[in-house]
């Protein structure tokens, strides 16, 4: 997904460095442990693509801090999206639920960027097909605003006010094979590479 | 009858000449002829050819007037530069009696766009069981000389022998649709690499070649005239070359589409490319061009086969085989034979006018002097612009049907005018 | 991807994307609610000119699990039997608002023709003796699940290759996916031109079996005997049928596949069909997952 910026003047600024991301992840791990009484019954489900390594990182931090083994996996909401017909077909990502399922558990959904909220809505629908969690919470690395649905995150790495035409690009070493970083790119009308999960269709060309 | 002065045409591609047509004959030939009292056609840059003769046309009337009529088919013929077409017998009713062939002949005469010479069926109803009344058709007003069950092979070897012998009495010729029926049951296209891939039942080259070999042997044995319709394979060319080397009276025709198109066009599954015999391989195309150039194949014949859209806009296997050909024939021959240097214009005149007329039993009388272009000859001719190019639009053709395999293709040459015994049937590329 | 007309059209990445998507779809089978909302409001027409309850049901189930509306339009009991042309039928279906037509037809190339007449997607569910691409995809899917890969497998396809759309699709797809294919049949049941296919040819089943990771048996219809493709059923079965003795020549891991319906005692012995090597039942289940993947990839995005 790491497309090189197409020609034309686009200004990118780094808003979280690799060290920042590491610190923020640690804090979020602490907050989850605090709010879930030590992480008992918690499972972390990453939303592909970059939510998946984030969930894995959070689980590792929670083990470092509290010594708990928090199961983690992935949940692909693609088939439940309400915007499938607005763009080309999306490849399916892996859904991999931890053994034991979701019934009665506290499921923390993990994603990199919270934008319109439509991805989370689709994830909630997908999750409901797999069982009935005791509670569902949401952890995101960046909340960039512009919500279109009544959805908010329980754990936020960084609130980051943005303009609609900007895109937020998250780079994680596991996926992107480059150093961790979050940057904001001021963009022309061509929507970004999907990282910001723009709710708008790509401009018809 | 109006006199016509054709100014500056190149007869058979030779030096520009003026031709004055009067009373159906070429009255004068020379340079700077006076235009007094004549309509003038400026033919500078145009090739003058004897009026083209098509030994193999399906006019569909009577029976399938929704696909073609004698009038619409002969309009297409005139626009394609033809002054004579031989109308195949597979109409409904079949042209197997004097009555039907005379009806077709009269329809052609009344339409007036070109001469229509009916072909008579060899067997009653094309059923391949009993000889039709060949002699009655020969003595009819239509004066039939060519007999064919085209669309069907006269498969029974004994019946074929008898037919060949019988027509000797009136110098007839049997035009055989060479297709061994057992080897082509349910066949849909050339059997080979493409048919294997497309899962379409194959029509093997051997099914054509086996019949040609058999019939050539029979014709040699009884001393009769055999004409082979729409030769499509390299092997057939070889067999015909061998038969001719024996001195047997065997002639053959090739269609324009077999000179240009190959079986890989079936990959689209569009039945506009379905024809019988089927399109073959590039090697066959090459052998057919070589055979036509060296005279092994005597002539080009269109096998113009109009089909209504409901018979073509279907699944491949359901579609009827056949292609339009009259209006594209000269352009395709120009592309495949002239532009490639295999035939000059005199060669084209021979393969598309003189030879088919001779085989058909109504030879151009002054053939030895270059067809209809000499003084005192019958003034049937075609003026052709070899420098023009045109894109084939099925909806712009005169046929009632649209099934041209050349749709959208850019082809060389254009028929500017056609004269039938001194009277224009086409002027400026339009019906006169 | 706009249509699925033949396996020949599929590139390697495209084919693998279908198999990967099918893998995700297959997880649905483990859930209590076997339904996804993905194709809500879309209409899939099953246009079947040949009886094939098995394939039709598989497509129907696949479409319904994706919440599409399904219309079954079969030759029997419709205007097809009254002689309506395929083109007119296609235009009628389009006017009714179909988004995709799944077509089974006895004429090779009918799906190609259909795709030139309608705007929606066309899925070839078997055309004449041409192709049956979803069957090949589900066969590859089954191989990948059982053996972990398709690349480098030795796959032997035995029987009436000449008349088999399954064989044509499998040869192309397996080649694309890197498998080595050997065709074994009496020479009368191999098409002229088969030597240009990306496959080895053999007339000796016993020589090929020990080197095969997968052996796929094709149905042989008894009526071929009457057309002199082989002398007797008994002779065919002895030379080209898979019985227990022949099965014993296969490597331990090798699979026995059959696209169905089987003719037990002709090309395959009952004890082979029912053995643990046989994937016949699995192939049916995998068929639904693969067809879901195909429908999703054709209809899951914007119509353009």
GROMACS .gro file of C-alpha atoms in nm, chain B residues 259-260 289 328-341 345 384 389 409-413:
model
   25
  464UNK     CA    1  -0.740  -1.604  -4.917
  465UNK     CA    2  -0.734  -1.368  -4.620
  494UNK     CA    3  -0.258  -1.778  -5.274
  533UNK     CA    4  -1.562  -0.710  -5.090
  534UNK     CA    5  -1.424  -0.969  -5.333
  535UNK     CA    6  -1.220  -0.745  -5.562
  536UNK     CA    7  -1.078  -0.550  -5.269
  537UNK     CA    8  -0.975  -0.869  -5.091
  538UNK     CA    9  -0.814  -1.005  -5.407
  539UNK     CA   10  -0.632  -0.673  -5.449
  540UNK     CA   11  -0.502  -0.697  -5.094
  541UNK     CA   12  -0.405  -1.063  -5.101
  542UNK     CA   13  -0.291  -1.111  -5.461
  543UNK     CA   14  -0.211  -0.776  -5.624
  544UNK     CA   15  -0.058  -0.586  -5.333
  545UNK     CA   16   0.155  -0.895  -5.261
  546UNK     CA   17   0.279  -0.903  -5.620
  550UNK     CA   18  -0.434  -0.689  -6.334
  589UNK     CA   19  -1.173   0.007  -6.037
  594UNK     CA   20  -0.925   0.258  -4.944
  614UNK     CA   21  -1.160  -0.380  -4.188
  615UNK     CA   22  -0.974  -0.132  -4.401
  616UNK     CA   23  -0.952  -0.267  -4.758
  617UNK     CA   24  -0.787  -0.135  -5.073
  618UNK     CA   25  -0.959  -0.041  -5.396
   0.00000   0.00000   0.00000
